[in-house]
Short mmCIF file of C-alpha atoms and ligand atoms in Angstrom, two decimals:
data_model
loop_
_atom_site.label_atom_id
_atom_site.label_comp_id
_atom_site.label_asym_id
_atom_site.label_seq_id
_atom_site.Cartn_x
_atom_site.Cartn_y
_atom_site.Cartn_z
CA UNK A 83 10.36 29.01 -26.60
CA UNK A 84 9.85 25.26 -26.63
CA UNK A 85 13.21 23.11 -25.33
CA UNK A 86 14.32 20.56 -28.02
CA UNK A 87 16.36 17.65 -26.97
CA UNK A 88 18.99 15.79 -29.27
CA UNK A 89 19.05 12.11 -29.63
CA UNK A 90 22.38 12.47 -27.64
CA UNK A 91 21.09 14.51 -25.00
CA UNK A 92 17.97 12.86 -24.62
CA UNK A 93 20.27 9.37 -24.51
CA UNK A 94 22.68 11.14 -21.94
CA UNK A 95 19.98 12.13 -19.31
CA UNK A 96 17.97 9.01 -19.26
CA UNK A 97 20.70 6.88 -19.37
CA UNK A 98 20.28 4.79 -22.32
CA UNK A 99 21.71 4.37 -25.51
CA UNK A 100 21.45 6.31 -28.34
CA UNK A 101 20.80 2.72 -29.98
CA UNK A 102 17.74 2.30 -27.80
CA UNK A 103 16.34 5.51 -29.05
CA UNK A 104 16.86 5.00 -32.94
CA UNK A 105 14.92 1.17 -32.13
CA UNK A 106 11.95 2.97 -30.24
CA UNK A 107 12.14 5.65 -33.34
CA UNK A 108 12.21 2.91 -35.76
CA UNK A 109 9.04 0.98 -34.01
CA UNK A 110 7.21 3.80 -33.70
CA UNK A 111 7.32 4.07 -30.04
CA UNK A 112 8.53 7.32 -29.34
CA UNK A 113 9.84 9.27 -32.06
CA UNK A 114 11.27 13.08 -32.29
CA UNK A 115 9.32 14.55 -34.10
CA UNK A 116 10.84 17.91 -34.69
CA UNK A 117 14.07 19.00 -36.65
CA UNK A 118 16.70 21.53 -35.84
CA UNK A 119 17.33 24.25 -38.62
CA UNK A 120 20.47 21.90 -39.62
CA UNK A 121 18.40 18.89 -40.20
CA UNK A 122 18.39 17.16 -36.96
CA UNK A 123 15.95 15.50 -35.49
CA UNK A 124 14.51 16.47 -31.87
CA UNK A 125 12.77 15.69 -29.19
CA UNK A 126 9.75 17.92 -28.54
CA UNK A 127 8.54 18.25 -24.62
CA UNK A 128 5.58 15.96 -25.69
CA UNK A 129 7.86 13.69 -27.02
CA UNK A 130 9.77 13.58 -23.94
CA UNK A 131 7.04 12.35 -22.08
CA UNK A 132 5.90 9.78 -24.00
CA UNK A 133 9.42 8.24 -23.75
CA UNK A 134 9.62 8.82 -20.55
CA UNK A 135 6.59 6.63 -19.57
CA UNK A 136 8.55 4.34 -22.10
CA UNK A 137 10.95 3.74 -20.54
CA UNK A 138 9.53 3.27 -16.94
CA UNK A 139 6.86 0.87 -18.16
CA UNK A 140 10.52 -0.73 -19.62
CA UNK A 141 12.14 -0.61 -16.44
CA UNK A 142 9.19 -2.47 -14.86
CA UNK A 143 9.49 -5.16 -17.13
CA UNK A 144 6.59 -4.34 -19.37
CA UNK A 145 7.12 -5.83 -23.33
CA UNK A 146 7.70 -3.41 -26.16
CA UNK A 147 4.71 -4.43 -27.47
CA UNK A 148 2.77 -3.74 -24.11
CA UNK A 149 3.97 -0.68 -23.88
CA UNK A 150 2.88 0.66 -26.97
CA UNK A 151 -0.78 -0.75 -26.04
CA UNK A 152 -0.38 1.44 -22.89
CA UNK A 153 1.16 4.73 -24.20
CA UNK A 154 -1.37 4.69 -27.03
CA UNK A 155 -4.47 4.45 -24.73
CA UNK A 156 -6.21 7.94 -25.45
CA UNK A 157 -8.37 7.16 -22.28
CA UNK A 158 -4.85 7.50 -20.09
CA UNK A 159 -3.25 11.25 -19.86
CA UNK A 160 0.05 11.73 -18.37
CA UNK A 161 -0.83 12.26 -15.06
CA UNK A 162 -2.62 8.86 -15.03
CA UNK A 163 0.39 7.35 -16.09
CA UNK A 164 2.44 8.73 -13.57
CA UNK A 165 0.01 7.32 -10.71
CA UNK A 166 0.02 4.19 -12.63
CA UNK A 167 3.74 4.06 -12.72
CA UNK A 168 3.94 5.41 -9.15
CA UNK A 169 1.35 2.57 -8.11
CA UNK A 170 4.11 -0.23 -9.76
CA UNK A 171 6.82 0.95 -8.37
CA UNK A 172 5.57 0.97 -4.45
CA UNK A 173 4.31 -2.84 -5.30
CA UNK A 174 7.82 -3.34 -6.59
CA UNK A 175 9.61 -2.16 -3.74
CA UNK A 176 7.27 -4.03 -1.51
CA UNK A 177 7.93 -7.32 -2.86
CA UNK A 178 11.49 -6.35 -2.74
CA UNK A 179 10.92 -5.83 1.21
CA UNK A 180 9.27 -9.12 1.07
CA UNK A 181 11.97 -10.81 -0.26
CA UNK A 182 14.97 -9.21 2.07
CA UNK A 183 12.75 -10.18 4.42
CA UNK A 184 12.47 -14.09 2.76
CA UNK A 185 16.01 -13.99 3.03
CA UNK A 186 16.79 -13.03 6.35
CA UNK A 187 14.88 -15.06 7.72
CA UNK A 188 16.67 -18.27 5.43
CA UNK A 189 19.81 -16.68 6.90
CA UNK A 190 18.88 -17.12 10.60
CA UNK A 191 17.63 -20.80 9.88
CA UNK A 192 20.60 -21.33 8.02
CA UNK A 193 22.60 -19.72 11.05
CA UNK A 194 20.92 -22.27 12.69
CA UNK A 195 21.62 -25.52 11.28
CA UNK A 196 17.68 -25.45 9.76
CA UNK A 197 17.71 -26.17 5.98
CA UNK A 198 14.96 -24.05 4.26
CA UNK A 199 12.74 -26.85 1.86
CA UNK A 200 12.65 -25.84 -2.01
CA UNK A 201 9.12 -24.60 -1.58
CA UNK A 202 9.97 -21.84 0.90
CA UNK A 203 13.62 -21.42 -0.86
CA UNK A 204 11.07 -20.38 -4.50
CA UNK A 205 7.89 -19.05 -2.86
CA UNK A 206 10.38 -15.71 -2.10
CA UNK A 207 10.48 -14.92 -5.90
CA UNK A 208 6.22 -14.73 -6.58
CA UNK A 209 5.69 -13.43 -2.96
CA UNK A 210 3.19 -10.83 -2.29
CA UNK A 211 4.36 -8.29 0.69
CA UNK A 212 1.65 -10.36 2.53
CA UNK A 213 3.62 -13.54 1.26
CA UNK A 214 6.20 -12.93 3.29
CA UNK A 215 4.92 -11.25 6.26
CA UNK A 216 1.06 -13.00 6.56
CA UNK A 217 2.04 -15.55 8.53
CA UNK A 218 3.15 -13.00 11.85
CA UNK A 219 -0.61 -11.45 11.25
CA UNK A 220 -2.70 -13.44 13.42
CA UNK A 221 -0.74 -13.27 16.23
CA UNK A 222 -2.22 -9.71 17.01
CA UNK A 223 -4.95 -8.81 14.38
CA UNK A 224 -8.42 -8.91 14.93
CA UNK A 225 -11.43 -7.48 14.58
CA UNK A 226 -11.60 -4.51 17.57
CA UNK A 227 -15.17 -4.72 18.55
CA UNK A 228 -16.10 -0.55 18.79
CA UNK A 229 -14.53 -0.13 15.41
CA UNK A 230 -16.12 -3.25 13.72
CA UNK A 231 -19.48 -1.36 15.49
CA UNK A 232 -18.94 1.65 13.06
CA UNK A 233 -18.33 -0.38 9.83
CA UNK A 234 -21.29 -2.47 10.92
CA UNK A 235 -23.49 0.20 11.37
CA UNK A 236 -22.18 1.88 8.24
CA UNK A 237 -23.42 -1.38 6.32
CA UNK A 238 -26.67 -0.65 6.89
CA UNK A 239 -29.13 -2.87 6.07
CA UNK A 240 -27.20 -4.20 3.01
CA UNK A 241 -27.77 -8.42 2.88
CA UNK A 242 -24.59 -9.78 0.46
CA UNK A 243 -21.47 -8.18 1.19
CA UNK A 244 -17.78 -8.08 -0.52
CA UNK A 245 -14.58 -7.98 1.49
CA UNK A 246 -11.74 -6.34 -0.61
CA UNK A 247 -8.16 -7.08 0.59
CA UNK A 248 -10.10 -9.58 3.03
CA UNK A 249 -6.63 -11.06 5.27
CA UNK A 250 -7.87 -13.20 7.47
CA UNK A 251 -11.21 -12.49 7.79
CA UNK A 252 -11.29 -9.58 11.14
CA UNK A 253 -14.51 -7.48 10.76
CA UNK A 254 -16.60 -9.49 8.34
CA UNK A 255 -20.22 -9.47 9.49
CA UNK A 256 -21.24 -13.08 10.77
CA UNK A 257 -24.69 -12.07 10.16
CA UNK A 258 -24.85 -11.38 6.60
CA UNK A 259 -24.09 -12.91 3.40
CA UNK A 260 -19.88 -12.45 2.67
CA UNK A 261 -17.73 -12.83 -0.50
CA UNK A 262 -14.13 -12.11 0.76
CA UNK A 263 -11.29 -11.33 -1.97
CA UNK A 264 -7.57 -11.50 -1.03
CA UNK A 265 -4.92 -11.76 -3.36
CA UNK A 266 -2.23 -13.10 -0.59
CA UNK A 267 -2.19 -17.29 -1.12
CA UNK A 268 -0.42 -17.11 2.82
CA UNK A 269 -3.45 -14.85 4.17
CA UNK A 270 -6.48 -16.62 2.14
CA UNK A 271 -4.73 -20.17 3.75
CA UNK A 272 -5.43 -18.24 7.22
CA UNK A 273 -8.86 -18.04 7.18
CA UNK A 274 -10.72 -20.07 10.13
CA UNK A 275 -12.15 -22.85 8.17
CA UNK A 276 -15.43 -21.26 8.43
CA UNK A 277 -15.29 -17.94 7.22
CA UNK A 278 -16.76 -16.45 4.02
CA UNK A 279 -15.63 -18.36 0.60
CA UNK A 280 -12.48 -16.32 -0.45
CA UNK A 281 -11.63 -15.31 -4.04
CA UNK A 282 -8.19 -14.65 -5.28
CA UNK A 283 -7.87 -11.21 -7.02
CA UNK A 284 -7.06 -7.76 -6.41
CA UNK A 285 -9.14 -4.59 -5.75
CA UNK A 286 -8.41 -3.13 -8.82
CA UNK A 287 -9.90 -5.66 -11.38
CA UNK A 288 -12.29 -7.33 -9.05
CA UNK A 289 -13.83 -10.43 -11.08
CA UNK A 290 -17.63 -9.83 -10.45
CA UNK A 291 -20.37 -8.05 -12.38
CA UNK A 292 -21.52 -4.73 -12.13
CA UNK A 293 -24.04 -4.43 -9.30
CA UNK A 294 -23.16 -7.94 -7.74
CA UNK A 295 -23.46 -6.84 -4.08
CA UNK A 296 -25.07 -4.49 -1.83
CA UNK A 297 -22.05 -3.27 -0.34
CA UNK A 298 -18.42 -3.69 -0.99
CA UNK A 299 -16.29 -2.96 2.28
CA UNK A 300 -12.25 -2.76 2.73
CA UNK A 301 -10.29 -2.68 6.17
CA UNK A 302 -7.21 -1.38 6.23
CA UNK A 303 -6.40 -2.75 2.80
CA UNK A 304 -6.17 0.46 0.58
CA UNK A 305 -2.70 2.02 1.19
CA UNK A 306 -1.55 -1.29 0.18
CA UNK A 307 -3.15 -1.41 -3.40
CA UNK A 308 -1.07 -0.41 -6.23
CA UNK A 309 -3.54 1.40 -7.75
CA UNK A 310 -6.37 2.84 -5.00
CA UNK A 311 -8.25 5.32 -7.16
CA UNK A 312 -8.91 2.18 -9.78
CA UNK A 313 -9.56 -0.33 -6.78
CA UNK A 314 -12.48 1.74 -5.19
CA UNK A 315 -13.66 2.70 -8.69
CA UNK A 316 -14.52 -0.92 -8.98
CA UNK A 317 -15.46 -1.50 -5.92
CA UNK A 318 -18.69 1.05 -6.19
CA UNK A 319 -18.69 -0.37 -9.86
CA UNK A 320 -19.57 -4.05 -8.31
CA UNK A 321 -21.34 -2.94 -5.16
CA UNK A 322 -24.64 -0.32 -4.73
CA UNK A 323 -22.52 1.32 -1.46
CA UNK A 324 -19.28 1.60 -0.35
CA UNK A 325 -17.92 1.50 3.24
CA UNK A 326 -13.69 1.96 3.72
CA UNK A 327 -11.69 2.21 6.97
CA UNK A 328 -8.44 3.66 6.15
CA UNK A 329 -6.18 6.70 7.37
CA UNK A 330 -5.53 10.31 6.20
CA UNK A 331 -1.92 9.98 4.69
CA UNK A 332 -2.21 13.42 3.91
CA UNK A 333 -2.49 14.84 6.92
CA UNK A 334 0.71 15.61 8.32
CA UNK A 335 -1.17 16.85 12.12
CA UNK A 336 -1.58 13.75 13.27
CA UNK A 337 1.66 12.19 12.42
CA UNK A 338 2.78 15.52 14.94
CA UNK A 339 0.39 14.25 17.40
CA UNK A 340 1.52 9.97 17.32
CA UNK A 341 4.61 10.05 19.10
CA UNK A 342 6.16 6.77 17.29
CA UNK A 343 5.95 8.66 13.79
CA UNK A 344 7.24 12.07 15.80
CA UNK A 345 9.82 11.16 17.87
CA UNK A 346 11.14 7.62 16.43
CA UNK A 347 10.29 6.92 12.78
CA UNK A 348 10.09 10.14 10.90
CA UNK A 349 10.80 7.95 7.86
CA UNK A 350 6.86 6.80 7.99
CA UNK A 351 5.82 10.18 6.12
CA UNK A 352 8.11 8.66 3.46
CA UNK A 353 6.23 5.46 2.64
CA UNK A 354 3.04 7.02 1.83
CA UNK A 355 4.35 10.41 0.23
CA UNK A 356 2.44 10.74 -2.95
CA UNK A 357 -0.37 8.60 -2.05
CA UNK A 358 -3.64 9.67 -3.35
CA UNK A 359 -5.37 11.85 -0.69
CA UNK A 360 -8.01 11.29 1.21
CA UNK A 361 -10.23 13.90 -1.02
CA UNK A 362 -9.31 11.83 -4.07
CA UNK A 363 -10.16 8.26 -2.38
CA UNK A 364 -13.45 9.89 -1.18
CA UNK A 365 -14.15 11.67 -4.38
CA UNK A 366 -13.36 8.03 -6.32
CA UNK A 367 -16.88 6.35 -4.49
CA UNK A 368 -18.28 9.80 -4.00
CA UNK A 369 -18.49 9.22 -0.25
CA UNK A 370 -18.44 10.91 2.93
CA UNK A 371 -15.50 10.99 5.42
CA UNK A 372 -16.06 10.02 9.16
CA UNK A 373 -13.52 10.05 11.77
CA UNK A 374 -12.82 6.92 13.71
CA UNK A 375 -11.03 7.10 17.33
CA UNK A 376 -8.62 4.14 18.32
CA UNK A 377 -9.29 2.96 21.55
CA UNK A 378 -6.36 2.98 24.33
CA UNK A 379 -6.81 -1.02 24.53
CA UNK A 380 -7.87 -1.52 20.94
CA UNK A 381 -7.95 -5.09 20.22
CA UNK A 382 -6.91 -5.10 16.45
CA UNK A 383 -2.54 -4.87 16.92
CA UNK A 384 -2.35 -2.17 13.89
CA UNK A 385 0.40 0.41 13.37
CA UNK A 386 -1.27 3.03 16.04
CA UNK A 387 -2.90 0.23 18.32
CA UNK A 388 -0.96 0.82 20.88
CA UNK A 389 -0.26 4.34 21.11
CA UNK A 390 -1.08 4.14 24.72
CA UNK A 391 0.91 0.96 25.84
CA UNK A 392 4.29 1.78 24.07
CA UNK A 393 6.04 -1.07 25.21
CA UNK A 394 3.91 -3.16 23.07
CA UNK A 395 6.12 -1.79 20.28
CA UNK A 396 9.09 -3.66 21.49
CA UNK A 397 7.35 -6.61 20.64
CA UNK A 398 8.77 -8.34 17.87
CA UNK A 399 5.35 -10.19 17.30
CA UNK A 400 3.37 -7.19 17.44
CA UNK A 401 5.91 -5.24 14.69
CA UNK A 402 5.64 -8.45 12.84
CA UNK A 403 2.26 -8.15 11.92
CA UNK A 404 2.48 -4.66 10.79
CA UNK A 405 3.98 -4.12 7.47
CA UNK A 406 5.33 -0.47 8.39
CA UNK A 407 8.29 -2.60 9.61
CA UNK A 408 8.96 -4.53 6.87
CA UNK A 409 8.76 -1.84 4.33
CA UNK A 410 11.02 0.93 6.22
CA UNK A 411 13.43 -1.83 6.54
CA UNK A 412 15.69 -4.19 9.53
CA UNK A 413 18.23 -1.15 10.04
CA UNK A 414 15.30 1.53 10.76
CA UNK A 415 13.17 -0.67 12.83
CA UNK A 416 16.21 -1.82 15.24
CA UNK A 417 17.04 1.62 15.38
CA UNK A 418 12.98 2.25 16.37
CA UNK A 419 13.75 -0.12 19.18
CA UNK A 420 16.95 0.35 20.73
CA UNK A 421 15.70 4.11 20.80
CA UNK A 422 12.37 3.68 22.06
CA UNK A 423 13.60 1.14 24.91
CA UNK A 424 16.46 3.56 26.21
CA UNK A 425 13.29 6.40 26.56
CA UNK A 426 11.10 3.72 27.85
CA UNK A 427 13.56 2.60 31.09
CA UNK A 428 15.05 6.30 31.52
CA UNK A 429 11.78 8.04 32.09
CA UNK A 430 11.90 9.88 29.30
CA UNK A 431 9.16 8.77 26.93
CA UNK A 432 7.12 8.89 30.46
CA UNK A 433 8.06 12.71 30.83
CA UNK A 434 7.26 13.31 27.22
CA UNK A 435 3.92 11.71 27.18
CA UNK A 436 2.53 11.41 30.42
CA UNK A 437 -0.41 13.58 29.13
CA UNK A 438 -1.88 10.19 27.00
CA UNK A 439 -2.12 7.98 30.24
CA UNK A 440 -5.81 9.83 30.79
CA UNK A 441 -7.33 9.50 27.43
CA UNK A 442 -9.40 6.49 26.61
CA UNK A 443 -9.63 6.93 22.99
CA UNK A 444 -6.76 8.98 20.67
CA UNK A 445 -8.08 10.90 17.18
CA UNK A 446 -4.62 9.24 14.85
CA UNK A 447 -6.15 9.50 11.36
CA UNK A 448 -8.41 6.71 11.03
CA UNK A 449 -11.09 7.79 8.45
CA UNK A 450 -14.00 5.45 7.56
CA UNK A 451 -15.30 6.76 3.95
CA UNK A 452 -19.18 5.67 3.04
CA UNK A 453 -20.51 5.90 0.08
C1 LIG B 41 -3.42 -5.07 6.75
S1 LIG B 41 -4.13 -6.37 5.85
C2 LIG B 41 -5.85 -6.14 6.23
C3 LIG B 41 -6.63 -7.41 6.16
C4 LIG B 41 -8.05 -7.32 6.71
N1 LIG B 41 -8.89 -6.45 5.90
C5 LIG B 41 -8.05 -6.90 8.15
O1 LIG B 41 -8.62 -5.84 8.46
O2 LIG B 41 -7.48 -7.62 8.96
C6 LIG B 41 -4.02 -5.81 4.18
C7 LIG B 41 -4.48 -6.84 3.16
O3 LIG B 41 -4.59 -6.23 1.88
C8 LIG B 41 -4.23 -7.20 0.91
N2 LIG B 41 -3.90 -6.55 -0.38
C9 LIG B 41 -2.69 -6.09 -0.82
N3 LIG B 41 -2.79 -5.61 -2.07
C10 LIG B 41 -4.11 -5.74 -2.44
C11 LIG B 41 -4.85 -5.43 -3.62
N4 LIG B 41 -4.27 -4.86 -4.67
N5 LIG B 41 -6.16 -5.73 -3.63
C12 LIG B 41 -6.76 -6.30 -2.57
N6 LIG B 41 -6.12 -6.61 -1.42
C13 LIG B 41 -4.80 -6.34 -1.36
C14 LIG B 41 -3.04 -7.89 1.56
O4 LIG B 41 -2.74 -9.13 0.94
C15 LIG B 41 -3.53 -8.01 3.00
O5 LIG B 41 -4.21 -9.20 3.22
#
């Protein structure tokens, strides 16, 4: 038989008041809509989970009124919510990385005698994760040559060309015609002064018409998006093809096979837990799945660049301009360090991977989906 929850119960385990719930009733928000023999009104297990996404969209900092426009959407079910919700919440906590980073680094200067100016002191609160950690990027990313080869080729003969979650421009095609779109003021202010024009939006509600380009490509973009499945859906809704370079979060064999993610930051299968897989961000431009090797010296300073040259990790400008850092956090990524530099000058990572010092090329997950 069917659970029924109380008002009181239902107040007790979501931790709100039992005030909150009679409002919501009142409003029509969520309601119980079932009674107990003795009168009282419950909570059914559909009711439950419409005030559940209630109250998330609440604790996001959506508007009562908002809400209701979301929970009533008959297009959304519940498991769309919960990637929606899911989606918020990672962007959340990344602009909460952004701004513990924001402040450590007004700490140091501080430390330092350097007084921060009020722009930098407010830019912290509307920051991006790309806000605060853009500026580190060009230091070490750029476009690797034999991987840009495989997204060129995989362009085909396509003439205009749109570059989701753009950066800084690396791998856009100085032979054709390129719209970039980047939603990061500090990485659109990168761009060499003659790159493609640049237009500030995000993946997911991309403002061009259906059928605007030939192809719509992303690099290394789409584990940041809040919302993947909806940011590839309308990128094959503005483009005729679609070509993607991103990883397979879902596969678990070749975080076994990286060493960094095996032996020294376990917590990397954490950031990207419940990601959509790589099935569903195929499936979402109804694309094929190629795998993409990075070379030993690969150009391009991203997470697994340098999978053959670990000292590179010790590198505060090469972790810099990888947001992997940022988002596990200062305390993991000095432990990363101290850790790998004791196995670095004892022998030991040596002894433990000596077998990578003959391979030119290493299989880590890099997936380039074409649609
Ligand atoms: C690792 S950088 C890659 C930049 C560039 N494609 C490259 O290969 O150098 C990720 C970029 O995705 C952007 N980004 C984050 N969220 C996004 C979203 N929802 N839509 C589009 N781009 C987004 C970030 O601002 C950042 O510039």
């Amino acid at each position: 038989m069917e659970e029924h929850l109380t008002v009181g119960r239902v107040a007790e385990l979501a931790g709100v008041t039992v005030r909150t719930l009679h409002h919501y009733d009142e409003i029509g928000l969520a309601q119980p809509s079932s009674r107990t023999a003795a009168g009282y009104r419950v909570y059914t297990s559909g009711d439950v989970e419409r005030l559940r996404e209630v109250l998330a969209y609440r604790r996001l900092g959506f508007g009562l009124r908002e809400i209701a426009h979301l929970v009533d959407d008959p297009a959304t079910d519940a498991v769309a919510h919960l990637r929606r919700l899911r989606g918020l919440l990672l962007d959340q906590r990344d602009r909460a990385a952004a701004m513990v980073t924001a402040i450590d680094r007004e700490l140091e200067a501080r430390a330092m005698g350097i007084r921060t100016t009020p722009e930098e002191q407010l830019q912290m609160f509307g920051a991006q994760l790309y806000d605060a950690i853009g500026s580190a990027y060009p230091a070490t990313r750029r476009t690797e040559p034999r991987i840009a080869a495989r997204i060129w080729d995989a362009l085909g003969d396509a003439r205009t060309v749109l570059n989701v979650g753009a950066g800084t421009g690396s791998y856009e095609p100085s032979d054709r015609d390129v719209t970039a779109v980047e939603p990061s003021a500090v990485m659109r202010a990168q761009r060499p002064a003659d790159a493609a024009p640049c237009v500030a939006a995000a993946a997911e509600c991309l403002p061009f018409e259906d059928r605007s380009f030939d192809v719509a490509m992303a690099v290394s973009t789409v584990h940041h998006w809040p919302d993947p499945i909806a940011g590839l859906r309308e990128m094959r809704r503005v483009a005729r093809r679609v070509v993607v370079l991103t990883y397979d979060a879902d596969d678990a064999g070749w975080r076994q096979r990286f060493w960094l993610t095996r032996d020294y930051l376990p917590e990397f299968a954490d950031l990207f837990a419940g990601r959509p897989a790589l099935a569903d961000l195929t499936r979402a431009i109804e694309g094929r799945t190629e795998p993409v090797l990075v070379p030993w010296d690969c150009a391009d300073g991203f997470f697994e660049a340098y999978w053959r040259r670990p000292e590179a990790y010790l590198d505060e400008h090469v972790r810099r301009a990888v947001s992997v850092w940022t988002r596990v956090g200062p305390r993991t990524e000095r432990r990363v360090v101290g850790e790998l530099g004791d196995d670095l000058a004892s022998g030991r990572w040596a002894e433990r991977n000596g077998d990578l010092i003959g391979l030119d090329a290493a299989e880590l997950g890099l997936r380039l989906l074409v649609a």
